[in-house]
Short mmCIF file of C-alpha atoms and ligand atoms in Angstrom, two decimals:
data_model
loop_
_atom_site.label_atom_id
_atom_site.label_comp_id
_atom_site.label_asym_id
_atom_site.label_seq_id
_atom_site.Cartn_x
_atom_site.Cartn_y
_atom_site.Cartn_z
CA UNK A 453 95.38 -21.56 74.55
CA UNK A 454 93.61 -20.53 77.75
CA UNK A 455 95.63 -16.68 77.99
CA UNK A 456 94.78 -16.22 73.95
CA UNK A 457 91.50 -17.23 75.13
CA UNK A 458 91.17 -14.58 78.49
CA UNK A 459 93.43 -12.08 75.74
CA UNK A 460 90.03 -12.05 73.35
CA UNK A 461 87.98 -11.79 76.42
CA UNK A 462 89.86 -8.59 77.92
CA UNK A 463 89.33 -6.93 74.17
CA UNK A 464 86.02 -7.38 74.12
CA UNK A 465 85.21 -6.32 77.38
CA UNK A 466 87.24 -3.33 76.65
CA UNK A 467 86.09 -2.46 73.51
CA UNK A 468 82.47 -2.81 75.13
CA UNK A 469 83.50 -0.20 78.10
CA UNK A 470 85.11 2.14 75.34
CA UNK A 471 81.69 2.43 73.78
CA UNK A 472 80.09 2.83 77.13
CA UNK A 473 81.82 5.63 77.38
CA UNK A 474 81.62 7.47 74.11
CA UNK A 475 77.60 7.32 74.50
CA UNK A 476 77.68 8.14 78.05
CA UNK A 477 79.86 11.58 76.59
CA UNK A 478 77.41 12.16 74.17
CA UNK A 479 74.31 12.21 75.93
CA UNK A 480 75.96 14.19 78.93
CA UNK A 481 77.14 16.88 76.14
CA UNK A 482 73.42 17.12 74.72
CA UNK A 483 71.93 16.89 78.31
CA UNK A 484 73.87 20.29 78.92
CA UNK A 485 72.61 21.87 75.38
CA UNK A 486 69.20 20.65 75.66
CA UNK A 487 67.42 20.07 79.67
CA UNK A 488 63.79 21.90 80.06
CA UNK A 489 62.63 22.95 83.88
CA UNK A 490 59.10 22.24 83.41
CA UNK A 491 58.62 24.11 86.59
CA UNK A 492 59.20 27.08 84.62
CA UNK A 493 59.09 26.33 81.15
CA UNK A 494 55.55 25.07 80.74
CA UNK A 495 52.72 27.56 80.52
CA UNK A 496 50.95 26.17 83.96
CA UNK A 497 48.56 29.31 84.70
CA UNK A 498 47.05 28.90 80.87
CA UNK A 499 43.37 28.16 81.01
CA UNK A 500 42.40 24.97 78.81
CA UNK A 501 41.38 25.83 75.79
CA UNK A 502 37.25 25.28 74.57
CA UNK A 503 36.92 22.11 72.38
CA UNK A 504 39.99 21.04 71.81
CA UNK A 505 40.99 17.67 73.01
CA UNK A 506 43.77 16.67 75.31
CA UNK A 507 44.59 13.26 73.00
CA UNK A 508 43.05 12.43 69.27
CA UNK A 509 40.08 10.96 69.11
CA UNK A 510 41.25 7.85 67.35
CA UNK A 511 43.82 7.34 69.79
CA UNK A 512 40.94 7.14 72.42
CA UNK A 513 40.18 3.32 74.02
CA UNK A 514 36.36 3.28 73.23
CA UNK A 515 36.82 5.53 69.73
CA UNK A 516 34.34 3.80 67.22
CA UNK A 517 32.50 1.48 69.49
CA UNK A 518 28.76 1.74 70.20
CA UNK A 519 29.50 3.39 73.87
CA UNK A 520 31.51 6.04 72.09
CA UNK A 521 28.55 6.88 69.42
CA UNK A 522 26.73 7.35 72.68
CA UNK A 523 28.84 10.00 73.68
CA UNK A 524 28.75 14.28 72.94
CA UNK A 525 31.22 15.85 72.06
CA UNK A 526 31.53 17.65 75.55
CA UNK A 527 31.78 13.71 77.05
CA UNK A 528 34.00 12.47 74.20
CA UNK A 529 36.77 15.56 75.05
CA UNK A 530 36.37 15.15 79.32
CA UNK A 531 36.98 11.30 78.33
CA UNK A 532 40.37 12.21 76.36
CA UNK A 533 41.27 14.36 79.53
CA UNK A 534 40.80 11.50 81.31
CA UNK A 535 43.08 8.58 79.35
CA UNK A 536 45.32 11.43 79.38
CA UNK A 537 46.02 11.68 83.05
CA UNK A 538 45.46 8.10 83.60
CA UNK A 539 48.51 7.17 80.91
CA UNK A 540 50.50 10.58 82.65
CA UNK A 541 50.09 8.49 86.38
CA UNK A 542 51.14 5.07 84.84
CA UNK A 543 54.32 7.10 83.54
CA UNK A 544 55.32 8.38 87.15
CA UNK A 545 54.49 4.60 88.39
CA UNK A 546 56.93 3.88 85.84
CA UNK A 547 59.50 6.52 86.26
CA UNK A 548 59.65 5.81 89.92
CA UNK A 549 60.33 2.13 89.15
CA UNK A 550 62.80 3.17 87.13
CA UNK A 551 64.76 5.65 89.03
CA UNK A 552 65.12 3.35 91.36
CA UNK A 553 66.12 0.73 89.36
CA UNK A 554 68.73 3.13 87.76
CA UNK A 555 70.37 4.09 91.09
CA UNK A 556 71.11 0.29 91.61
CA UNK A 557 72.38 0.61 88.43
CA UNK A 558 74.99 3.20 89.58
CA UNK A 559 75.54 1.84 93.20
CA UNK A 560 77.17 -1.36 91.95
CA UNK A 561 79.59 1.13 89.72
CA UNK A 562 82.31 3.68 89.44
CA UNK A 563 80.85 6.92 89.45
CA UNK A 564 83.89 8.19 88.13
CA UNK A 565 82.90 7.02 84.73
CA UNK A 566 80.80 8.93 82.57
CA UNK A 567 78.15 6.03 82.33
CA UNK A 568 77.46 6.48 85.66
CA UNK A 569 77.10 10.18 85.66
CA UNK A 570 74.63 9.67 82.69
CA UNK A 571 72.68 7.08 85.22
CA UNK A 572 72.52 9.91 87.52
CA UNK A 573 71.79 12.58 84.79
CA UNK A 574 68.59 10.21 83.67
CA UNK A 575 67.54 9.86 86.81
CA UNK A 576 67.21 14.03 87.52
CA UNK A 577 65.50 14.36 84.07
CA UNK A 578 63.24 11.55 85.46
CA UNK A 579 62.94 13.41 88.37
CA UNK A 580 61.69 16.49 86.94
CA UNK A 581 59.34 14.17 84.28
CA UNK A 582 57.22 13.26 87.80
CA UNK A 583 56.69 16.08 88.88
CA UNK A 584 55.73 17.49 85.25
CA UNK A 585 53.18 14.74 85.00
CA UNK A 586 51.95 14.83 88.60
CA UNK A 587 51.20 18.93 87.59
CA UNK A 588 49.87 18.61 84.56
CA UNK A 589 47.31 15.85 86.27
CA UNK A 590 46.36 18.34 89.08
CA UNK A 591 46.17 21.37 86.51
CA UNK A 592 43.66 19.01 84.83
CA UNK A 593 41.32 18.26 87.84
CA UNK A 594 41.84 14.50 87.24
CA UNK A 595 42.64 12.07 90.01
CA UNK A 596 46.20 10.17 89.12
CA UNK A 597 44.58 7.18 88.34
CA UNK A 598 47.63 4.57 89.32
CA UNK A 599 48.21 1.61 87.38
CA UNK A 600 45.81 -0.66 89.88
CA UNK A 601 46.82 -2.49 93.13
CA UNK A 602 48.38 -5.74 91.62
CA UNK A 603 50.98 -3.86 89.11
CA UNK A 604 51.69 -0.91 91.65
CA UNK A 605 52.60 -4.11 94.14
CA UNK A 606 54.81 -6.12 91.20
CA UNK A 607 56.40 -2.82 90.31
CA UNK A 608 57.65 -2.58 94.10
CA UNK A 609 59.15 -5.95 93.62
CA UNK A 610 60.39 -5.63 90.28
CA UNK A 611 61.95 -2.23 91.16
CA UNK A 612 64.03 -4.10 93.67
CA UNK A 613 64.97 -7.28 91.94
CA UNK A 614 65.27 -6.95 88.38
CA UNK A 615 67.88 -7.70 86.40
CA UNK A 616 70.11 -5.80 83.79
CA UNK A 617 67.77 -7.20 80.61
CA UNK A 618 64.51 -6.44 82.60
CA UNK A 619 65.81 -2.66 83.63
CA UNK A 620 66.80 -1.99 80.15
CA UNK A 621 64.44 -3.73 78.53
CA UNK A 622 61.78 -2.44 80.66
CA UNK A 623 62.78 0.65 80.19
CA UNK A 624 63.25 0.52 76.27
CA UNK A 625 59.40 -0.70 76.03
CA UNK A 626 57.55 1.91 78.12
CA UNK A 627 59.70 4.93 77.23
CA UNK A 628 58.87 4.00 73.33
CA UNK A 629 55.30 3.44 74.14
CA UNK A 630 54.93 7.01 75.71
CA UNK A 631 57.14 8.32 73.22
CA UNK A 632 55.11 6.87 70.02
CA UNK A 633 51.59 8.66 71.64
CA UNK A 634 53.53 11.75 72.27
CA UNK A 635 55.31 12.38 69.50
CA UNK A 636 51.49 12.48 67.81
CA UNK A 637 50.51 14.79 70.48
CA UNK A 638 53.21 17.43 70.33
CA UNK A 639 52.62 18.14 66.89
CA UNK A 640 48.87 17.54 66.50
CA UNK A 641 48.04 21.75 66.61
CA UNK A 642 44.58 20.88 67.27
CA UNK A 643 45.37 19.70 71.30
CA UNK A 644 45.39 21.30 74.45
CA UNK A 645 48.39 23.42 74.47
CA UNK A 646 49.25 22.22 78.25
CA UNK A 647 49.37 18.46 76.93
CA UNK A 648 51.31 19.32 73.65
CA UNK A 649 54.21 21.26 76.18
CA UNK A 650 54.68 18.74 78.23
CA UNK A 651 54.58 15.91 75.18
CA UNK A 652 57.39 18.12 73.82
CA UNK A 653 59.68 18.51 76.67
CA UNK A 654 59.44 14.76 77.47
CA UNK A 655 59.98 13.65 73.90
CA UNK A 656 63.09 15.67 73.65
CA UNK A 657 64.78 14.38 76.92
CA UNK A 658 63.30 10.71 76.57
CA UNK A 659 65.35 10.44 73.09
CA UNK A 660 68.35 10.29 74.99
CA UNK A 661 67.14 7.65 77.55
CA UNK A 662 66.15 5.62 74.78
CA UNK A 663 69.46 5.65 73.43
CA UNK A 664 71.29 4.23 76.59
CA UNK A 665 68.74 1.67 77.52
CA UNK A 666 68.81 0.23 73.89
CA UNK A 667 73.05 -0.02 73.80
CA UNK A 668 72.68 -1.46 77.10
CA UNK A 669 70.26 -4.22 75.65
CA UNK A 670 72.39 -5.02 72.86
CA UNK A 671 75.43 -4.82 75.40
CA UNK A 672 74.13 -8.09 76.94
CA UNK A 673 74.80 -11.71 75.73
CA UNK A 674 72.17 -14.05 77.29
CA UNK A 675 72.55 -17.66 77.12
CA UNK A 676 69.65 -20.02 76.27
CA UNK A 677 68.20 -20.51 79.52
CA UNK A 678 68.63 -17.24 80.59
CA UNK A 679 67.72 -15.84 77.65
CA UNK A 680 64.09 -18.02 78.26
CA UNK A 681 63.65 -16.25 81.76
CA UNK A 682 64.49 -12.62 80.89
CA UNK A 683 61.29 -13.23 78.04
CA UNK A 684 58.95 -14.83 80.25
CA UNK A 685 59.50 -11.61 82.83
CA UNK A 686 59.47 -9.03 80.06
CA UNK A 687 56.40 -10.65 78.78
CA UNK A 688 54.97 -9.92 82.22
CA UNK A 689 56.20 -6.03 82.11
CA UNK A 690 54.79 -5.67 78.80
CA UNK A 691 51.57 -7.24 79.74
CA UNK A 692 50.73 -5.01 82.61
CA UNK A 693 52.57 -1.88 81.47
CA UNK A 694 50.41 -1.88 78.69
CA UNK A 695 46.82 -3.01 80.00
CA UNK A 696 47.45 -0.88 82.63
CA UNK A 697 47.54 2.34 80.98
CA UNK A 698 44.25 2.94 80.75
CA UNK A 699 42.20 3.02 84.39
CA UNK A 700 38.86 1.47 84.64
CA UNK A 701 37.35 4.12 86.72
CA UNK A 702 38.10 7.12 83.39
CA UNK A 703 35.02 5.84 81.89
CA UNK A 704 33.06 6.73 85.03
CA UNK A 705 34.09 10.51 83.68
CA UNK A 706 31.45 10.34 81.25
CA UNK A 707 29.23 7.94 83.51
CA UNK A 708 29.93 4.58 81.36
CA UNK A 709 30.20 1.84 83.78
CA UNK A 710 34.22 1.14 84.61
CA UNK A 711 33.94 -2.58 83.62
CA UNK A 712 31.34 -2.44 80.76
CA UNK A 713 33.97 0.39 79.55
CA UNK A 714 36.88 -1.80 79.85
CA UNK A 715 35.57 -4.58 78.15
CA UNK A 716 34.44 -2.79 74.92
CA UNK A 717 37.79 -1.00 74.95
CA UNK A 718 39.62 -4.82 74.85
CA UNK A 719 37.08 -5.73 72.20
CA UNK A 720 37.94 -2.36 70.36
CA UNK A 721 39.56 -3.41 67.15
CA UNK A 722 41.04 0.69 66.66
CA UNK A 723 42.16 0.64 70.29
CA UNK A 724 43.84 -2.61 69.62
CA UNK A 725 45.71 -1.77 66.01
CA UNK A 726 46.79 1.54 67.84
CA UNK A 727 48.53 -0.76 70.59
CA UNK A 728 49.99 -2.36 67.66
CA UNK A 729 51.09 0.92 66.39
CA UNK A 730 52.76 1.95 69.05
CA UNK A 731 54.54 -1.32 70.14
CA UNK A 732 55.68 -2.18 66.66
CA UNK A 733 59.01 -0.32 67.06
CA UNK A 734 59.87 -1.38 70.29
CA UNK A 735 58.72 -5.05 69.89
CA UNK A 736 61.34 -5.10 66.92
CA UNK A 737 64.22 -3.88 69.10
CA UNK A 738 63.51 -6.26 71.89
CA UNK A 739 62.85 -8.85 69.61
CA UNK A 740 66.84 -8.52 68.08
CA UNK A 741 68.34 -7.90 71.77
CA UNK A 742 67.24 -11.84 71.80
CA UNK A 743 63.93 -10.59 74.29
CA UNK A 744 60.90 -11.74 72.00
CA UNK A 745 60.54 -15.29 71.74
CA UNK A 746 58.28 -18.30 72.44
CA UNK A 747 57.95 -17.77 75.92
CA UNK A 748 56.59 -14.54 76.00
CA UNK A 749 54.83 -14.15 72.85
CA UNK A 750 51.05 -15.64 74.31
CA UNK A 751 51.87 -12.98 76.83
CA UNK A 752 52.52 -10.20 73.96
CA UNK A 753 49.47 -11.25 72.19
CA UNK A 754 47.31 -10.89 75.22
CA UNK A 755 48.42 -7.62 75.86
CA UNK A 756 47.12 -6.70 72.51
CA UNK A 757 50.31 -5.20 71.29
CA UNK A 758 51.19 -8.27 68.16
FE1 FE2 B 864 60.49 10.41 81.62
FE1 FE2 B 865 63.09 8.20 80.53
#
């Protein structure tokens, strides 16, 4: 009873390494094909171009409220700059996280196998996505905003504790939400051509990562209690990965008052639905890797993105 038992065990974990490594093959085979040097393959000496904003207007935190009626045109387009860069900085606070969270990833395996390699492949494209953001911030003339002193200091915890569901799931929720605003931006024509290049190249390369963290999620089977904890701490990541991405001090840009700014942006019902907007994909694949639940759903809700 107990070897048929271990028997079923050894084909399943098998069966779950074979697939490992077919998606690890893929994604090495298309990283080959299709890998961008931004260095060199974004138009960095272009000058910006007059009137055109850097993200749409509706996707702007204060679009439609009174403080936004208050604005010109001139302050409505340095604001969008602004969101811009601040979203670009959360990504590298993110991307560091997770390269780091990656390489203990790989550590603890063979490197041998092809899912390692494609750890280590993720984390160069990563790599190369910092330094693409941290340029297109300083070709801007905005500061890199951060994502504020009490997620930068849980993000050097979490980077160093966190668990397979948290890495992946982590991962899953901030690459979509990036993903879902620049997906809009590559192809809205009517953007800054710097913002639209670097949307484009990230897009392309961030389709893969998506890939491996979500077959990593669904890789995972969490037992009841566990599966409690692992909500409760993505409900945290989603909480401040997502009120984070917009800095208080981009509404001092246009000379709105950082807090008076951040408050009509959480009252914003069209900042709020675009949250929504964005989320709703990832929300639904967390959600069936067993990560939405009761115990993080308060914390969902207060981020604004259910
Ligand atoms: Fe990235
Ligand atoms: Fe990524």
């Amino acid at each position: 009873m107990a070897t048929t038992a271990r028997k079923a065990t050894t084909a399943v974990l098998e069966e779950r390494d074979r697939q490992r490594r077919r998606t690890a093959e893929r994604l090495l085979a298309s990283s080959v094909k299709l890998s961008f040097d931004p260095l060199t393959e974004v138009d960095w000496d272009a000058e910006p171009v007059p009137g055109a904003y850097y993200i749409a207007p509706r996707r702007i935190s204060l679009y439609g409220t009174a403080l936004w009626q208050g604005l010109t045109e001139e302050q409505r387009i340095e604001l969008s700059k602004h969101e811009v860069a601040s979203v670009a900085s959360v990504g590298i606070w993110f991307e560091e996280i997770l390269m780091q969270m990656l390489l203990r990833h790989a550590f603890d395996r063979d490197p041998t196998t092809a899912h390692v390699q494609y750890a280590l492949t993720e984390i160069a494209d990563e790599c190369r996505h910092s330094v693409m953001f941290a340029r297109m911030i300083a070709k801007m003339g905005a500061p890199a905003y951060g994502a504020g002193r009490v997620a930068h200091n849980l993000g050097r915890v979490f980077k160093a504790v966190s668990t397979h569901s948290q890495t992946f799931g982590g991962t899953m929720y901030v690459e979509e939400i990036l993903d879902s605003f620049q997906r809009e931006m590559m192809n809205d024509e009517s953007l800054q051509p710097l913002v639209r290049q670097v949307s484009r190249i990230h897009v392309i390369e961030e389709a893969r990562h998506i890939t491996y963290a979500r077959e990593e999620l669904q890789r995972k089977d969490l037992g009841l209690v566990r599966r409690r904890a692992e909500q409760l701490l993505m409900g945290v990541v989603i909480y401040f990965a997502t009120t984070r991405l917009i800095h208080p001090r981009v509404y001092a840009s246009v000379g709105i008052d950082p807090a008076e700014g951040s408050r009509a942006a959480r009252a914003n019902p069209h900042w709020r639905a675009a949250k929504v907007e964005m989320a709703a994909k990832v929300v639904g694949v967390l959600d069936r890797a067993g990560l939405v639940g009761r115990t993080n759903r308060w914390l969902l809700r207060a981020a604004g993105v259910v």
